[in-house]
Amino acid sequence: GAVVSQHPSRVICKSGTSVKIECRSLDFQATTMFWYRQFPKQSLMLMATSNEGSKATYEQGVEKDKFLINHASLTLSTLTVTSAHPEDSSFYICSARDPGTDRNIQYFGAGTRLSVL
Amino acid sequence: GQNIDQPTEMTATEGAIVQINCTYQTSGFNGLFWYQQHAGEAPTFLSYNVLDGLEEKGRFSSFLSRSKGYSYLLLKELQMKDSASYLCAVLDSNYQLIWGAGTKLIIKP
């Protein structure tokens, strides 16, 4: 299947700082990428859909000024958690669909575990 | 509203067979997915069903009945490494993925 790379895998930061997470599609071009958040023992929660060359579409309740998404190229989307606070600590996962297939399968990056002190 | 139901937790024995059920009520249907997620890791794709019937892939099989809003994931010859959460997800009419809460599968020796 398609490969999605996510970096960093883990980050620890101080409260008030910003953290950038990168998501890359390695062997395909992704016009659409997805950003999820997952708390322990809970299911995935879609935060936003990242569209190449246009603004991201945020889910209800997700602050767009808090979670900045940039999809500048067909292989890269970034999520920046601005002015992070301890309650932002979570597991953030990106995914992408390979438009070269008709199967609508989302392939996931390895995830980023964010800990805000 | 949209809803996906799957059992919270199941236990099975190494070498045995286990079936994880998923029922769904969504606005439209464009396919059903099963993903495996080990603790602390991201989900990995297992199967995709868009037509009724059984799809077999090695030790794993997935079944779909659209008229019943029902799917199951069948795992044969269970191995300890199969201990994980199994997530059922449905692609709705807007091509949005609706996720179930996941079934934690515990394999005992």
PDB file of C-alpha atoms in Angstrom:
ATOM      1  CA  GLY A   1       0.000   0.000   0.000  1.00  0.00           C
ATOM      2  CA  ALA A   2       0.847   3.668  -0.156  1.00  0.00           C
ATOM      3  CA  VAL A   3       3.336   5.055   2.367  1.00  0.00           C
ATOM      4  CA  VAL A   4       2.698   8.090   4.534  1.00  0.00           C
ATOM      5  CA  SER A   5       5.506   9.485   6.637  1.00  0.00           C
ATOM      6  CA  GLN A   6       4.862  11.593   9.733  1.00  0.00           C
ATOM      7  CA  HIS A   7       7.454  13.487  11.708  1.00  0.00           C
ATOM      8  CA  PRO A   8       8.283  13.859  14.544  1.00  0.00           C
ATOM      9  CA  SER A   9       7.063  10.688  16.233  1.00  0.00           C
ATOM     10  CA  ARG A  10       7.261  12.240  19.653  1.00  0.00           C
ATOM     11  CA  VAL A  11       7.638  15.762  20.941  1.00  0.00           C
ATOM     12  CA  ILE A  12       7.767  17.253  24.401  1.00  0.00           C
ATOM     13  CA  CYS A  13       7.379  20.998  24.662  1.00  0.00           C
ATOM     14  CA  LYS A  14       6.781  23.740  27.186  1.00  0.00           C
ATOM     15  CA  SER A  15       3.396  25.359  27.572  1.00  0.00           C
ATOM     16  CA  GLY A  16       3.024  28.364  25.286  1.00  0.00           C
ATOM     17  CA  THR A  17       5.316  27.139  22.534  1.00  0.00           C
ATOM     18  CA  SER A  18       4.276  26.048  19.042  1.00  0.00           C
ATOM     19  CA  VAL A  19       4.839  22.637  17.552  1.00  0.00           C
ATOM     20  CA  LYS A  20       4.868  21.718  13.872  1.00  0.00           C
ATOM     21  CA  ILE A  21       4.044  18.208  12.650  1.00  0.00           C
ATOM     22  CA  GLU A  22       4.776  17.143   9.082  1.00  0.00           C
ATOM     23  CA  CYS A  23       2.926  14.594   7.016  1.00  0.00           C
ATOM     24  CA  ARG A  24       4.314  13.406   3.693  1.00  0.00           C
ATOM     25  CA  SER A  25       3.022  11.034   1.065  1.00  0.00           C
ATOM     26  CA  LEU A  26       6.133   9.223  -0.133  1.00  0.00           C
ATOM     27  CA  ASP A  27       5.102   7.365  -3.267  1.00  0.00           C
ATOM     28  CA  PHE A  28       2.003   9.174  -4.411  1.00  0.00           C
ATOM     29  CA  GLN A  29       0.542  12.649  -4.695  1.00  0.00           C
ATOM     30  CA  ALA A  30      -2.176  13.431  -2.196  1.00  0.00           C
ATOM     31  CA  THR A  31      -4.545  16.262  -2.983  1.00  0.00           C
ATOM     32  CA  THR A  32      -6.287  15.579   0.294  1.00  0.00           C
ATOM     33  CA  MET A  33      -4.819  14.701   3.664  1.00  0.00           C
ATOM     34  CA  PHE A  34      -6.557  14.251   6.993  1.00  0.00           C
ATOM     35  CA  TRP A  35      -5.542  15.161  10.515  1.00  0.00           C
ATOM     36  CA  TYR A  36      -6.838  13.159  13.459  1.00  0.00           C
ATOM     37  CA  ARG A  37      -6.489  13.357  17.189  1.00  0.00           C
ATOM     38  CA  GLN A  38      -6.772  10.399  19.503  1.00  0.00           C
ATOM     39  CA  PHE A  39      -6.998  10.357  23.278  1.00  0.00           C
ATOM     40  CA  PRO A  40      -6.091   7.203  25.213  1.00  0.00           C
ATOM     41  CA  LYS A  41      -8.569   4.368  24.774  1.00  0.00           C
ATOM     42  CA  GLN A  42     -10.744   6.468  22.464  1.00  0.00           C
ATOM     43  CA  SER A  43     -11.368   6.329  18.763  1.00  0.00           C
ATOM     44  CA  LEU A  44      -9.961   8.626  16.148  1.00  0.00           C
ATOM     45  CA  MET A  45     -11.416  12.108  16.003  1.00  0.00           C
ATOM     46  CA  LEU A  46     -11.146  13.931  12.694  1.00  0.00           C
ATOM     47  CA  MET A  47      -9.835  17.442  13.236  1.00  0.00           C
ATOM     48  CA  ALA A  48      -9.607  18.739   9.693  1.00  0.00           C
ATOM     49  CA  THR A  49      -9.305  17.888   6.039  1.00  0.00           C
ATOM     50  CA  SER A  50      -6.281  19.413   4.372  1.00  0.00           C
ATOM     51  CA  ASN A  51      -6.677  20.359   0.715  1.00  0.00           C
ATOM     52  CA  GLU A  52      -3.677  21.109  -1.478  1.00  0.00           C
ATOM     53  CA  GLY A  53      -3.632  24.735  -2.543  1.00  0.00           C
ATOM     54  CA  SER A  54      -6.662  25.793  -0.533  1.00  0.00           C
ATOM     55  CA  LYS A  55      -7.802  26.291   3.024  1.00  0.00           C
ATOM     56  CA  ALA A  56      -8.336  23.342   5.284  1.00  0.00           C
ATOM     57  CA  THR A  57     -11.816  22.282   6.277  1.00  0.00           C
ATOM     58  CA  TYR A  58     -12.120  22.069  10.039  1.00  0.00           C
ATOM     59  CA  GLU A  59     -14.535  19.920  11.974  1.00  0.00           C
ATOM     60  CA  GLN A  60     -16.944  21.523  14.376  1.00  0.00           C
ATOM     61  CA  GLY A  61     -15.316  22.480  17.631  1.00  0.00           C
ATOM     62  CA  VAL A  62     -11.760  22.524  16.278  1.00  0.00           C
ATOM     63  CA  GLU A  63     -10.130  25.956  16.511  1.00  0.00           C
ATOM     64  CA  LYS A  64      -8.567  26.855  13.192  1.00  0.00           C
ATOM     65  CA  ASP A  65      -6.347  29.512  14.779  1.00  0.00           C
ATOM     66  CA  LYS A  66      -5.101  26.998  17.293  1.00  0.00           C
ATOM     67  CA  PHE A  67      -4.406  24.194  14.833  1.00  0.00           C
ATOM     68  CA  LEU A  68      -2.904  25.713  11.700  1.00  0.00           C
ATOM     69  CA  ILE A  69      -2.864  23.488   8.646  1.00  0.00           C
ATOM     70  CA  ASN A  70      -0.856  24.130   5.527  1.00  0.00           C
ATOM     71  CA  HIS A  71      -0.943  21.895   2.470  1.00  0.00           C
ATOM     72  CA  ALA A  72       1.576  23.630   0.258  1.00  0.00           C
ATOM     73  CA  SER A  73       2.358  20.763  -2.083  1.00  0.00           C
ATOM     74  CA  LEU A  74       0.870  17.504  -3.288  1.00  0.00           C
ATOM     75  CA  THR A  75       3.087  15.526  -0.948  1.00  0.00           C
ATOM     76  CA  LEU A  76       3.253  17.614   2.221  1.00  0.00           C
ATOM     77  CA  SER A  77       0.771  18.831   4.809  1.00  0.00           C
ATOM     78  CA  THR A  78       1.745  20.392   8.114  1.00  0.00           C
ATOM     79  CA  LEU A  79      -0.159  20.839  11.348  1.00  0.00           C
ATOM     80  CA  THR A  80       1.060  23.513  13.742  1.00  0.00           C
ATOM     81  CA  VAL A  81      -0.257  23.480  17.282  1.00  0.00           C
ATOM     82  CA  THR A  82       0.082  27.102  18.331  1.00  0.00           C
ATOM     83  CA  SER A  83       0.600  28.209  21.933  1.00  0.00           C
ATOM     84  CA  ALA A  84       0.329  24.641  23.125  1.00  0.00           C
ATOM     85  CA  HIS A  85      -1.164  23.891  26.530  1.00  0.00           C
ATOM     86  CA  PRO A  86      -1.208  20.679  28.568  1.00  0.00           C
ATOM     87  CA  GLU A  87      -4.738  19.884  27.361  1.00  0.00           C
ATOM     88  CA  ASP A  88      -3.360  19.717  23.810  1.00  0.00           C
ATOM     89  CA  SER A  89      -1.308  16.694  24.805  1.00  0.00           C
ATOM     90  CA  SER A  90      -2.534  13.874  22.611  1.00  0.00           C
ATOM     91  CA  PHE A  91      -1.711  11.497  19.776  1.00  0.00           C
ATOM     92  CA  TYR A  92      -1.963  13.277  16.423  1.00  0.00           C
ATOM     93  CA  ILE A  93      -2.200  11.172  13.275  1.00  0.00           C
ATOM     94  CA  CYS A  94      -2.318  12.161   9.633  1.00  0.00           C
ATOM     95  CA  SER A  95      -3.615  10.140   6.732  1.00  0.00           C
ATOM     96  CA  ALA A  96      -3.863  10.446   2.983  1.00  0.00           C
ATOM     97  CA  ARG A  97      -5.789   8.847   0.168  1.00  0.00           C
ATOM     98  CA  ASP A  98      -3.984   7.641  -2.924  1.00  0.00           C
ATOM     99  CA  PRO A  99      -5.963   9.097  -5.854  1.00  0.00           C
ATOM    100  CA  GLY A 100      -4.307   6.579  -8.141  1.00  0.00           C
ATOM    101  CA  THR A 101      -6.615   3.925  -6.784  1.00  0.00           C
ATOM    102  CA  ASP A 102     -10.392   3.845  -6.659  1.00  0.00           C
ATOM    103  CA  ARG A 103     -10.531   2.310  -3.275  1.00  0.00           C
ATOM    104  CA  ASN A 104     -10.784   5.396  -1.069  1.00  0.00           C
ATOM    105  CA  ILE A 105      -8.361   3.808   1.352  1.00  0.00           C
ATOM    106  CA  GLN A 106      -6.781   6.138   3.862  1.00  0.00           C
ATOM    107  CA  TYR A 107      -3.174   5.339   4.694  1.00  0.00           C
ATOM    108  CA  PHE A 108      -1.903   6.582   8.015  1.00  0.00           C
ATOM    109  CA  GLY A 109       1.332   8.083   9.170  1.00  0.00           C
ATOM    110  CA  ALA A 110       2.927   6.635  12.291  1.00  0.00           C
ATOM    111  CA  GLY A 111       1.487   9.371  14.489  1.00  0.00           C
ATOM    112  CA  THR A 112       2.983  12.057  16.718  1.00  0.00           C
ATOM    113  CA  ARG A 113       2.702  11.871  20.461  1.00  0.00           C
ATOM    114  CA  LEU A 114       2.639  15.409  21.840  1.00  0.00           C
ATOM    115  CA  SER A 115       3.297  16.068  25.493  1.00  0.00           C
ATOM    116  CA  VAL A 116       2.938  19.654  26.689  1.00  0.00           C
ATOM    117  CA  LEU A 117       4.484  20.379  30.065  1.00  0.00           C
TER     118      LEU A 117
ATOM    119  CA  GLY B   1     -27.341  10.697  13.271  1.00  0.00           C
ATOM    120  CA  GLN B   2     -24.561   8.454  12.088  1.00  0.00           C
ATOM    121  CA  ASN B   3     -23.582   5.548  14.247  1.00  0.00           C
ATOM    122  CA  ILE B   4     -21.181   2.649  14.189  1.00  0.00           C
ATOM    123  CA  ASP B   5     -21.359  -0.063  16.836  1.00  0.00           C
ATOM    124  CA  GLN B   6     -18.768  -2.673  17.659  1.00  0.00           C
ATOM    125  CA  PRO B   7     -18.002  -4.521  20.876  1.00  0.00           C
ATOM    126  CA  THR B   8     -15.653  -2.753  23.251  1.00  0.00           C
ATOM    127  CA  GLU B   9     -13.516  -5.750  24.063  1.00  0.00           C
ATOM    128  CA  MET B  10     -13.168  -9.404  23.130  1.00  0.00           C
ATOM    129  CA  THR B  11     -10.946 -12.206  24.371  1.00  0.00           C
ATOM    130  CA  ALA B  12      -9.805 -15.219  22.370  1.00  0.00           C
ATOM    131  CA  THR B  13      -7.267 -18.003  22.601  1.00  0.00           C
ATOM    132  CA  GLU B  14      -4.108 -18.337  20.539  1.00  0.00           C
ATOM    133  CA  GLY B  15      -4.725 -20.564  17.529  1.00  0.00           C
ATOM    134  CA  ALA B  16      -8.496 -20.081  17.635  1.00  0.00           C
ATOM    135  CA  ILE B  17     -10.875 -18.074  15.439  1.00  0.00           C
ATOM    136  CA  VAL B  18     -12.588 -14.833  16.421  1.00  0.00           C
ATOM    137  CA  GLN B  19     -15.285 -12.766  14.711  1.00  0.00           C
ATOM    138  CA  ILE B  20     -15.594  -9.054  15.410  1.00  0.00           C
ATOM    139  CA  ASN B  21     -18.940  -7.589  14.419  1.00  0.00           C
ATOM    140  CA  CYS B  22     -19.751  -4.079  13.271  1.00  0.00           C
ATOM    141  CA  THR B  23     -23.163  -2.574  12.610  1.00  0.00           C
ATOM    142  CA  TYR B  24     -23.647   0.838  11.099  1.00  0.00           C
ATOM    143  CA  GLN B  25     -26.249   3.498  10.371  1.00  0.00           C
ATOM    144  CA  THR B  26     -24.879   6.204   8.115  1.00  0.00           C
ATOM    145  CA  SER B  27     -26.097   8.755   5.616  1.00  0.00           C
ATOM    146  CA  GLY B  28     -25.122   6.921   2.479  1.00  0.00           C
ATOM    147  CA  PHE B  29     -22.513   4.245   1.990  1.00  0.00           C
ATOM    148  CA  ASN B  30     -19.369   4.189  -0.074  1.00  0.00           C
ATOM    149  CA  GLY B  31     -17.550   1.342   1.550  1.00  0.00           C
ATOM    150  CA  LEU B  32     -16.549  -0.143   4.888  1.00  0.00           C
ATOM    151  CA  PHE B  33     -13.030  -0.422   6.210  1.00  0.00           C
ATOM    152  CA  TRP B  34     -11.316  -2.443   8.885  1.00  0.00           C
ATOM    153  CA  TYR B  35      -8.115  -1.163  10.433  1.00  0.00           C
ATOM    154  CA  GLN B  36      -5.805  -2.682  13.039  1.00  0.00           C
ATOM    155  CA  GLN B  37      -4.273  -0.447  15.674  1.00  0.00           C
ATOM    156  CA  HIS B  38      -1.669  -1.625  18.148  1.00  0.00           C
ATOM    157  CA  ALA B  39      -1.376   0.337  21.370  1.00  0.00           C
ATOM    158  CA  GLY B  40       0.505   3.586  20.843  1.00  0.00           C
ATOM    159  CA  GLU B  41       0.657   3.172  17.091  1.00  0.00           C
ATOM    160  CA  ALA B  42      -1.294   4.482  14.123  1.00  0.00           C
ATOM    161  CA  PRO B  43      -3.951   2.359  12.375  1.00  0.00           C
ATOM    162  CA  THR B  44      -2.942   0.065   9.552  1.00  0.00           C
ATOM    163  CA  PHE B  45      -5.302  -0.864   6.747  1.00  0.00           C
ATOM    164  CA  LEU B  46      -6.720  -4.388   6.757  1.00  0.00           C
ATOM    165  CA  SER B  47      -9.667  -4.530   4.387  1.00  0.00           C
ATOM    166  CA  TYR B  48     -12.168  -2.608   2.302  1.00  0.00           C
ATOM    167  CA  ASN B  49     -15.632  -3.900   1.350  1.00  0.00           C
ATOM    168  CA  VAL B  50     -17.968  -2.058  -0.959  1.00  0.00           C
ATOM    169  CA  LEU B  51     -20.013  -4.986  -2.299  1.00  0.00           C
ATOM    170  CA  ASP B  52     -21.844  -7.651  -0.331  1.00  0.00           C
ATOM    171  CA  GLY B  53     -19.968 -10.794   0.431  1.00  0.00           C
ATOM    172  CA  LEU B  54     -16.783 -12.145   1.907  1.00  0.00           C
ATOM    173  CA  GLU B  55     -13.294 -10.945   1.075  1.00  0.00           C
ATOM    174  CA  GLU B  56     -10.465 -13.160   2.211  1.00  0.00           C
ATOM    175  CA  LYS B  57      -6.895 -12.040   2.702  1.00  0.00           C
ATOM    176  CA  GLY B  58      -4.694 -14.605   4.374  1.00  0.00           C
ATOM    177  CA  ARG B  59      -5.752 -15.198   7.972  1.00  0.00           C
ATOM    178  CA  PHE B  60      -8.134 -12.255   7.872  1.00  0.00           C
ATOM    179  CA  SER B  61     -11.519 -12.118   6.142  1.00  0.00           C
ATOM    180  CA  SER B  62     -14.117  -9.371   6.048  1.00  0.00           C
ATOM    181  CA  PHE B  63     -17.808  -9.731   5.304  1.00  0.00           C
ATOM    182  CA  LEU B  64     -20.373  -7.118   4.345  1.00  0.00           C
ATOM    183  CA  SER B  65     -24.163  -7.052   4.129  1.00  0.00           C
ATOM    184  CA  ARG B  66     -25.324  -3.630   3.006  1.00  0.00           C
ATOM    185  CA  SER B  67     -29.010  -4.444   3.423  1.00  0.00           C
ATOM    186  CA  LYS B  68     -28.412  -5.305   7.070  1.00  0.00           C
ATOM    187  CA  GLY B  69     -25.872  -2.558   7.752  1.00  0.00           C
ATOM    188  CA  TYR B  70     -23.544  -5.233   9.048  1.00  0.00           C
ATOM    189  CA  SER B  71     -19.969  -6.338   8.683  1.00  0.00           C
ATOM    190  CA  TYR B  72     -17.613  -8.657  10.467  1.00  0.00           C
ATOM    191  CA  LEU B  73     -13.886  -9.212  10.570  1.00  0.00           C
ATOM    192  CA  LEU B  74     -12.850 -12.839  10.945  1.00  0.00           C
ATOM    193  CA  LEU B  75      -9.403 -13.663  12.252  1.00  0.00           C
ATOM    194  CA  LYS B  76      -8.192 -17.252  11.975  1.00  0.00           C
ATOM    195  CA  GLU B  77      -5.250 -19.057  13.568  1.00  0.00           C
ATOM    196  CA  LEU B  78      -4.882 -16.294  16.096  1.00  0.00           C
ATOM    197  CA  GLN B  79      -1.409 -15.249  17.079  1.00  0.00           C
ATOM    198  CA  MET B  80      -0.310 -13.233  20.087  1.00  0.00           C
ATOM    199  CA  LYS B  81       0.655 -10.370  17.782  1.00  0.00           C
ATOM    200  CA  ASP B  82      -3.005 -10.060  16.768  1.00  0.00           C
ATOM    201  CA  SER B  83      -3.688  -8.474  20.159  1.00  0.00           C
ATOM    202  CA  ALA B  84      -4.735  -4.971  19.127  1.00  0.00           C
ATOM    203  CA  SER B  85      -7.742  -2.748  18.616  1.00  0.00           C
ATOM    204  CA  TYR B  86      -9.755  -3.296  15.459  1.00  0.00           C
ATOM    205  CA  LEU B  87     -11.504  -0.266  14.054  1.00  0.00           C
ATOM    206  CA  CYS B  88     -14.535  -0.386  11.787  1.00  0.00           C
ATOM    207  CA  ALA B  89     -15.120   2.701   9.623  1.00  0.00           C
ATOM    208  CA  VAL B  90     -17.722   3.582   7.006  1.00  0.00           C
ATOM    209  CA  LEU B  91     -17.343   6.038   4.142  1.00  0.00           C
ATOM    210  CA  ASP B  92     -20.574   8.010   3.965  1.00  0.00           C
ATOM    211  CA  SER B  93     -22.249   9.778   1.056  1.00  0.00           C
ATOM    212  CA  ASN B  94     -19.937  12.781   1.504  1.00  0.00           C
ATOM    213  CA  TYR B  95     -16.908  10.500   1.435  1.00  0.00           C
ATOM    214  CA  GLN B  96     -16.314  11.220   5.101  1.00  0.00           C
ATOM    215  CA  LEU B  97     -14.989   8.344   7.181  1.00  0.00           C
ATOM    216  CA  ILE B  98     -17.174   7.593  10.176  1.00  0.00           C
ATOM    217  CA  TRP B  99     -15.220   5.672  12.806  1.00  0.00           C
ATOM    218  CA  GLY B 100     -16.355   3.120  15.323  1.00  0.00           C
ATOM    219  CA  ALA B 101     -14.859   3.237  18.804  1.00  0.00           C
ATOM    220  CA  GLY B 102     -12.829   0.111  18.133  1.00  0.00           C
ATOM    221  CA  THR B 103     -12.775  -3.392  19.582  1.00  0.00           C
ATOM    222  CA  LYS B 104      -9.884  -4.300  21.819  1.00  0.00           C
ATOM    223  CA  LEU B 105      -8.927  -7.898  21.126  1.00  0.00           C
ATOM    224  CA  ILE B 106      -7.023  -9.748  23.833  1.00  0.00           C
ATOM    225  CA  ILE B 107      -5.319 -12.991  22.854  1.00  0.00           C
ATOM    226  CA  LYS B 108      -4.524 -15.464  25.602  1.00  0.00           C
ATOM    227  CA  PRO B 109      -2.034 -18.310  25.278  1.00  0.00           C
TER     228      PRO B 109
END
